[in-house]
CSV table of C-alpha atoms in Angstrom, one decimal:
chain,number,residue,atom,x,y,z
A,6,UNK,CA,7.5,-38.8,-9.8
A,7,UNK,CA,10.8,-37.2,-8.8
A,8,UNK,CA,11.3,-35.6,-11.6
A,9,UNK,CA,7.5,-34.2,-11.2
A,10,UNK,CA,8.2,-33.3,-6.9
A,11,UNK,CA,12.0,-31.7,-8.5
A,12,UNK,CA,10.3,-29.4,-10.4
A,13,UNK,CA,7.4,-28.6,-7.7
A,14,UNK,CA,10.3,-27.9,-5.2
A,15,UNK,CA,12.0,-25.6,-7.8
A,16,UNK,CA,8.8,-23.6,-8.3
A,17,UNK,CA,7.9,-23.0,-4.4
A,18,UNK,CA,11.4,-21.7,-4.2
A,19,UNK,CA,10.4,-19.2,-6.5
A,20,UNK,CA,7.5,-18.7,-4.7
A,21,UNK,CA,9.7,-17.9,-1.7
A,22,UNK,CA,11.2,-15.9,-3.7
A,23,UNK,CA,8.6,-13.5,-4.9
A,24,UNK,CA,7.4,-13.4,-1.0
A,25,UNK,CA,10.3,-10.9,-0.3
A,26,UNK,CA,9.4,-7.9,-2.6
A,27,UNK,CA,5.5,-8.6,-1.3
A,28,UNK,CA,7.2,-8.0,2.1
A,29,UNK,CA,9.4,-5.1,0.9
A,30,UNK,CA,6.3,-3.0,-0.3
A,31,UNK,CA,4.9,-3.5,2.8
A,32,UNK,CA,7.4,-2.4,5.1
A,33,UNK,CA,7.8,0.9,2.6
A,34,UNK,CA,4.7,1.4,2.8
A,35,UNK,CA,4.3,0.7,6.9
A,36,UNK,CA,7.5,3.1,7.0
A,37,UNK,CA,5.6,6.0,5.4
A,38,UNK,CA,4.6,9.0,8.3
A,39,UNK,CA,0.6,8.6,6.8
A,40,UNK,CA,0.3,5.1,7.1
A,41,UNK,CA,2.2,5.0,10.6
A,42,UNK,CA,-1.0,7.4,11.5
A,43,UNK,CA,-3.4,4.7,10.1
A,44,UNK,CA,-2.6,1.5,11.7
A,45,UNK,CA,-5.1,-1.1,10.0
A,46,UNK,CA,-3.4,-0.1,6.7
A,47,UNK,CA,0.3,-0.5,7.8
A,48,UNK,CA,0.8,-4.2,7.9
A,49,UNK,CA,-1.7,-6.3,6.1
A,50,UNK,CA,0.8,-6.5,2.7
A,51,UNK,CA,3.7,-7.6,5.0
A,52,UNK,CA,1.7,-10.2,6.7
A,53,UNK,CA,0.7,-11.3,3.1
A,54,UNK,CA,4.0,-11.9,2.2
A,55,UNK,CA,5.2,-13.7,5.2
A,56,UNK,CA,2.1,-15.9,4.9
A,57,UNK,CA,3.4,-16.3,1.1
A,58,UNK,CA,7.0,-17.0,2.5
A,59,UNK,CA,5.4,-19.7,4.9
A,60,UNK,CA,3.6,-21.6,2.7
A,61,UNK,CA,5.8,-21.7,-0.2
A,62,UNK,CA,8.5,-23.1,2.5
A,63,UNK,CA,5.6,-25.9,3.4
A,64,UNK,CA,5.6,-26.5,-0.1
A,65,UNK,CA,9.1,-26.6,-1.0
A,66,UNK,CA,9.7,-29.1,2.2
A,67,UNK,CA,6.9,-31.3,1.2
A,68,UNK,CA,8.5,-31.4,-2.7
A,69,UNK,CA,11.6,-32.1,-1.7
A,70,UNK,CA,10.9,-34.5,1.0
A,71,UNK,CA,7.9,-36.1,-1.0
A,72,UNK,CA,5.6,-35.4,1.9
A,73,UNK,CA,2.6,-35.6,-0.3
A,74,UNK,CA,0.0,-34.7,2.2
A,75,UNK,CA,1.9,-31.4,2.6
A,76,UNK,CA,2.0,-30.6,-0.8
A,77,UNK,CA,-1.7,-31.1,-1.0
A,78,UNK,CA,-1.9,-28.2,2.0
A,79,UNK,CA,0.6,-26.0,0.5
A,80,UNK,CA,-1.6,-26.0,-2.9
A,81,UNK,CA,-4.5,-25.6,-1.0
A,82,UNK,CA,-2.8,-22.6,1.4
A,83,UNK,CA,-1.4,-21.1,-1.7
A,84,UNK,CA,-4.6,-20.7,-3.9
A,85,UNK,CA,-6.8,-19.2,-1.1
A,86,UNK,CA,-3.5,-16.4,-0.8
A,87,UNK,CA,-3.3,-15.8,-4.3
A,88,UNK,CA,-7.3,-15.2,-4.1
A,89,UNK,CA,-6.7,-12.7,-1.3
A,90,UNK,CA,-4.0,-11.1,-3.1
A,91,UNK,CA,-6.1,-10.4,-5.9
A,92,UNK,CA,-8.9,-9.1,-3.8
A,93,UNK,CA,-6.3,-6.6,-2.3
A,94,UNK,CA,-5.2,-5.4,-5.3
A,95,UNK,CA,-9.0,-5.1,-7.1
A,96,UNK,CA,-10.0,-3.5,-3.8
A,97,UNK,CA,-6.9,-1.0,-4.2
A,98,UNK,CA,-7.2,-0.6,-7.2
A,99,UNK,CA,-11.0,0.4,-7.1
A,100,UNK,CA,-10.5,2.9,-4.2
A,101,UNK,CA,-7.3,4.6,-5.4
A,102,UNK,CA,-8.4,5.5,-9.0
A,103,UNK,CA,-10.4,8.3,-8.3
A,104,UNK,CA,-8.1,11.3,-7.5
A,105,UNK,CA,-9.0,14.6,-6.0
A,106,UNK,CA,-6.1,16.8,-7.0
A,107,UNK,CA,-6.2,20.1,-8.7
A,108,UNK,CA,-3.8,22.1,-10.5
A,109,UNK,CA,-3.2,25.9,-8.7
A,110,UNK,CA,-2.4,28.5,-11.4
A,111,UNK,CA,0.9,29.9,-10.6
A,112,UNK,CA,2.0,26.9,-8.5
A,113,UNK,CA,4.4,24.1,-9.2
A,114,UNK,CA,2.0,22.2,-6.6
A,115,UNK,CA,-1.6,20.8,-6.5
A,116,UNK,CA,-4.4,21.1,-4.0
A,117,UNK,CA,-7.0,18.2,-3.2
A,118,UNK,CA,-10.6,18.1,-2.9
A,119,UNK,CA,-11.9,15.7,-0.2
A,120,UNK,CA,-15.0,14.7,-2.7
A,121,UNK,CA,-12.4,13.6,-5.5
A,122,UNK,CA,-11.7,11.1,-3.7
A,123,UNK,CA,-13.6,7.0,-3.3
A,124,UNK,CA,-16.0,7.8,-0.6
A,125,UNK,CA,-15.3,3.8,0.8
A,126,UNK,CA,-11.5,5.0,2.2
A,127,UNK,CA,-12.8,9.1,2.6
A,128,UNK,CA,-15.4,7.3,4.7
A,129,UNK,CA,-13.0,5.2,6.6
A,130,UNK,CA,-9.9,7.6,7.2
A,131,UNK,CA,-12.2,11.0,8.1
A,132,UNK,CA,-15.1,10.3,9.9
A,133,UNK,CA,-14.7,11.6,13.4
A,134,UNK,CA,-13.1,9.0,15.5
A,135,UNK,CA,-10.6,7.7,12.7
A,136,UNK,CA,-9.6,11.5,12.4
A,137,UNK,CA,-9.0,12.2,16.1
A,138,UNK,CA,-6.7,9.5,16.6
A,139,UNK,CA,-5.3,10.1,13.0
A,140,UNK,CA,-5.0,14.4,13.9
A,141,UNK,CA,-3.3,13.5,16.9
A,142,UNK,CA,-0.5,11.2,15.3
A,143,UNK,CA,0.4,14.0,12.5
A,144,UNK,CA,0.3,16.8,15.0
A,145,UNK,CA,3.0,15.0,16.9
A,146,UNK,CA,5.0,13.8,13.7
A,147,UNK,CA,8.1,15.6,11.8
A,148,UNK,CA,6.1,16.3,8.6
A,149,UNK,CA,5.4,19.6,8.8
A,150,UNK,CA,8.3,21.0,11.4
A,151,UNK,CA,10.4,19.3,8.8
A,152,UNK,CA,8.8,20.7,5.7
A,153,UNK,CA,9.7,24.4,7.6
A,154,UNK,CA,13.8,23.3,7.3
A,155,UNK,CA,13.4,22.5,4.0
A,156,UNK,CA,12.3,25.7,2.1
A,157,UNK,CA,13.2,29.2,3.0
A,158,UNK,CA,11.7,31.9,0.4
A,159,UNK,CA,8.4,32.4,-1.1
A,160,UNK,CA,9.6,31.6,-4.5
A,161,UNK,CA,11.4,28.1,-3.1
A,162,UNK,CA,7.9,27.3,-2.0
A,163,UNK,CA,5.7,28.3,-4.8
A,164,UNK,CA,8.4,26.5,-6.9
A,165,UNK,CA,8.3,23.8,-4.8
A,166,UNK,CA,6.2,19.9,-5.8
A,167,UNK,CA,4.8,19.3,-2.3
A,168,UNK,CA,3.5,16.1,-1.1
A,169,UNK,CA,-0.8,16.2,-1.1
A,170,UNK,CA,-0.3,15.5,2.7
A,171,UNK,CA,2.0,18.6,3.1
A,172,UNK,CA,0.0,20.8,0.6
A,173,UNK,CA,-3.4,20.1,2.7
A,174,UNK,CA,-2.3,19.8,6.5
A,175,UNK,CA,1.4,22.0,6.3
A,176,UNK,CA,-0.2,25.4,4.5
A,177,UNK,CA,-3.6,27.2,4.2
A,178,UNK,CA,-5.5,26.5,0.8
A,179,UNK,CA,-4.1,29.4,-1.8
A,180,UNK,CA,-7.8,30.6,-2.4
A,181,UNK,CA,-8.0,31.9,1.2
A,182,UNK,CA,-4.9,34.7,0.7
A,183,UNK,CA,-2.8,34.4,3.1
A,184,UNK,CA,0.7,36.0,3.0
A,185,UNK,CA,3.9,33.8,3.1
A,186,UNK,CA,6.1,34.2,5.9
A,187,UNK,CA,7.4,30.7,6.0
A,188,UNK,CA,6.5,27.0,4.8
A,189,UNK,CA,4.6,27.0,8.1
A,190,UNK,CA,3.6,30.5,9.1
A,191,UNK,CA,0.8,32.3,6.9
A,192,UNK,CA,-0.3,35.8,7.7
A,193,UNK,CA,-3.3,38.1,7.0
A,194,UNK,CA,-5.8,36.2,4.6
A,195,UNK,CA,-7.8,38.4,2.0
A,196,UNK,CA,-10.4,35.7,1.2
A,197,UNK,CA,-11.7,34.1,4.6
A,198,UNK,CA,-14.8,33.2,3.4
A,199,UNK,CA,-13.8,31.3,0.0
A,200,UNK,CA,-13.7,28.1,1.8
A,201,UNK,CA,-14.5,26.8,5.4
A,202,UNK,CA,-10.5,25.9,5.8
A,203,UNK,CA,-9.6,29.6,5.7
A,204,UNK,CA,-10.9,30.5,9.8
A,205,UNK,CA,-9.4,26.8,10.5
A,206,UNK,CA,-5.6,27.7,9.5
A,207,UNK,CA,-3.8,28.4,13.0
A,208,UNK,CA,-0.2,29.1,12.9
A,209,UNK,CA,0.3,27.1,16.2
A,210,UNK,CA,2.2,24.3,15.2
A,211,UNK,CA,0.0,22.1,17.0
A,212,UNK,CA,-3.1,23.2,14.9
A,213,UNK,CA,-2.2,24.2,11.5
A,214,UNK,CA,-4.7,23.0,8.7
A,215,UNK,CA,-4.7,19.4,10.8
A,216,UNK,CA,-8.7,19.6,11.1
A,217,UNK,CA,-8.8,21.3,7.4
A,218,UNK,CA,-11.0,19.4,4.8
A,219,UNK,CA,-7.7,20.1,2.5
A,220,UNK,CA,-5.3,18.2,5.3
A,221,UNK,CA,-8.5,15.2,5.0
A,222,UNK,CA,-8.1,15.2,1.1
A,223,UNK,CA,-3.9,15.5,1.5
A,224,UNK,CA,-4.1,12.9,3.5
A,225,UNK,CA,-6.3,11.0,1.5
A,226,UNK,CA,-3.8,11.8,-2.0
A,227,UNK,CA,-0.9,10.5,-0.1
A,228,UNK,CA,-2.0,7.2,0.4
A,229,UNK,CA,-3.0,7.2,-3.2
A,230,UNK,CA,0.3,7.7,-4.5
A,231,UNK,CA,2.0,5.4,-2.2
A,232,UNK,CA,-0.4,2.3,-2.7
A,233,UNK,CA,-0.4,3.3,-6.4
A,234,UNK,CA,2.9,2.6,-6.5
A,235,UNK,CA,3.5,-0.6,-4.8
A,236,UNK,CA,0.5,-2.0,-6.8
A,237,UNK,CA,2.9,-1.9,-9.1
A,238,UNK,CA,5.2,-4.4,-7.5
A,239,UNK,CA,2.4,-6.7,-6.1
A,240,UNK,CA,0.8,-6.9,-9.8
A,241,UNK,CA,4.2,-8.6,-11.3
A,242,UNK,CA,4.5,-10.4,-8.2
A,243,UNK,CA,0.7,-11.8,-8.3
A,244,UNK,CA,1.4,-12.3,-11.5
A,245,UNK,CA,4.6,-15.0,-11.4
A,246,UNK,CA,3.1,-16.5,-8.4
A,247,UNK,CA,-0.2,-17.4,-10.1
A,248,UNK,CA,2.3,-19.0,-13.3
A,249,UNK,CA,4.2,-21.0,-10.2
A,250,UNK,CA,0.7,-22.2,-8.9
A,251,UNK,CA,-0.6,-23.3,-12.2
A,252,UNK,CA,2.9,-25.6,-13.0
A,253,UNK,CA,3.0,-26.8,-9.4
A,254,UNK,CA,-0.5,-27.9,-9.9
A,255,UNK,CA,0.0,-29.5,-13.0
A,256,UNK,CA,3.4,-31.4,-11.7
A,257,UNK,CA,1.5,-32.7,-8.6
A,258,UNK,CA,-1.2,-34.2,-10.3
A,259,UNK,CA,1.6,-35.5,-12.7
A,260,UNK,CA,3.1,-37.0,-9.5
A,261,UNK,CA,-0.5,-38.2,-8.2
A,262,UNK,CA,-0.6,-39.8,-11.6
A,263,UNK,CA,2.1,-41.6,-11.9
A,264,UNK,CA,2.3,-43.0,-8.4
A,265,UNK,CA,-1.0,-44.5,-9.7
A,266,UNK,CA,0.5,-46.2,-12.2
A,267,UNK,CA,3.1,-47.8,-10.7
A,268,UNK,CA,0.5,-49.6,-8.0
A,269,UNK,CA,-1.3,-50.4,-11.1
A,270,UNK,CA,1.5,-52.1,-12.4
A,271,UNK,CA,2.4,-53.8,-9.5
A,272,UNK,CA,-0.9,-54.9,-8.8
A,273,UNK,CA,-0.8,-56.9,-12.1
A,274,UNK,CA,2.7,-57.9,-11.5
């Protein structure tokens, strides 16, 4: 039985373990400008992982201690976040596969179509009151003013690989013609009637392509990328905790097991 709650207390240290790159990929991706702008998506991985950290402490006390009532909590605690976990990551998954980007001919950089995208988070991020509030926070943020320092000549920016969110809410879409002046300034379009974003583009830093269906889809792209990517990390995190829960399970019942025993023996001694 000690040998059994050893090797429990071993694997919830582990567990704690794998907690902290769960809370890492949250806190990159709470740090990123878009998410900052969409506050129900900024925090619920890092409160995952603290609730993993939690638990897996409960569990590793409870081993190591022999409190066998808290064991039977942490196992309990630990499989309904594991379920979560993996409901997360089908759910992003599911909404981040389809992807509305589209090459322009010419351009190191790609556009994005607002329809490309799952019409579950297109729903969620761009109906009118999400985009107000979500409008207002880029308007006020560094990306674009920032993006303006960064490149200087035409060719630097047609040369450039923007970001979705700065190729749909920093510039007008290519098919309208507009003439470069800078990253952020875009003068006499040839095409205004291509697409509705071409009388929306306003070179007032305050307005730019902000209530564009392009800055939507950009938007829409970045979070893509970004959740695509730490996906990444919570799969092989998932991953080793579900192997920890399946030995911890197994050593407790090991440890239930042989505790029977030996008040079976000494029953019949």
């Amino acid at each position: 039985m000690s040998m059994s709650n050893n090797i429990t207390a071993f694997l919830n240290f582990v567990a704690f373990m794998c907690s902290i790159p769960i809370i890492a990929a949250g806190t990159w991706l709470a740090s990123k400008p878009d998410n900052e702008c969409i506050h129900w998506l900024r925090w619920p991985v890092v409160f995952m992982g603290l609730a993993v950290m939690l638990v897996s402490l409960a569990g590793f006390v409870g081993a190591y201690w022999k409190k066998e009532g808290l064991l039977g909590v942490y196992l309990v605690c630990m499989a309904i976040l594991i379920i979560l976990l993996l409901v997360l990551l089908v759910l992003a998954f599911v909404v981040t596969r389809p992807n509305g980007a589209y090459s322009v001919p010419g351009k190191a950089y790609s556009e994005y179509r607002l329809a490309g995208f799952s019409s579950w988070l297109r729903n969620r991020i761009t109906d009118g009151d999400s985009w107000g509030n979500i409008r207002a926070c880029l308007a006020v943020s560094d990306i674009c003013p920032k993006f303006n320092s960064e490149i200087i000549t035409a060719d630097q920016f047609f040369a450039a690989h923007l970001s979705p969110i700065k190729s749909g809410c920093c510039k007008p879409p290519t098919i309208c013609g507009y003439q470069y002046v800078n990253p952020i300034v875009w003068n006499n379009p040839t095409n205004t009637i291509a697409d509705a974003d071409c009388s929306i583009w306003n070179n007032d830093l305050n307005q730019l392509c902000y209530d564009c269906d392009a800055c939507k889809a950009g938007l829409l792209g970045n979070l893509r990328k970004e959740w695509r990517k730490a996906n990444l990390i919570l799969i092989l995190t998932v991953v080793v905790l579900i192997w920890v829960y399946l030995i911890a399970c197994s050593a407790y019942r090991n440890a239930q097991t042989e505790q029977l025993f030996e008040r079976y023996k000494q029953g019949w001694a």
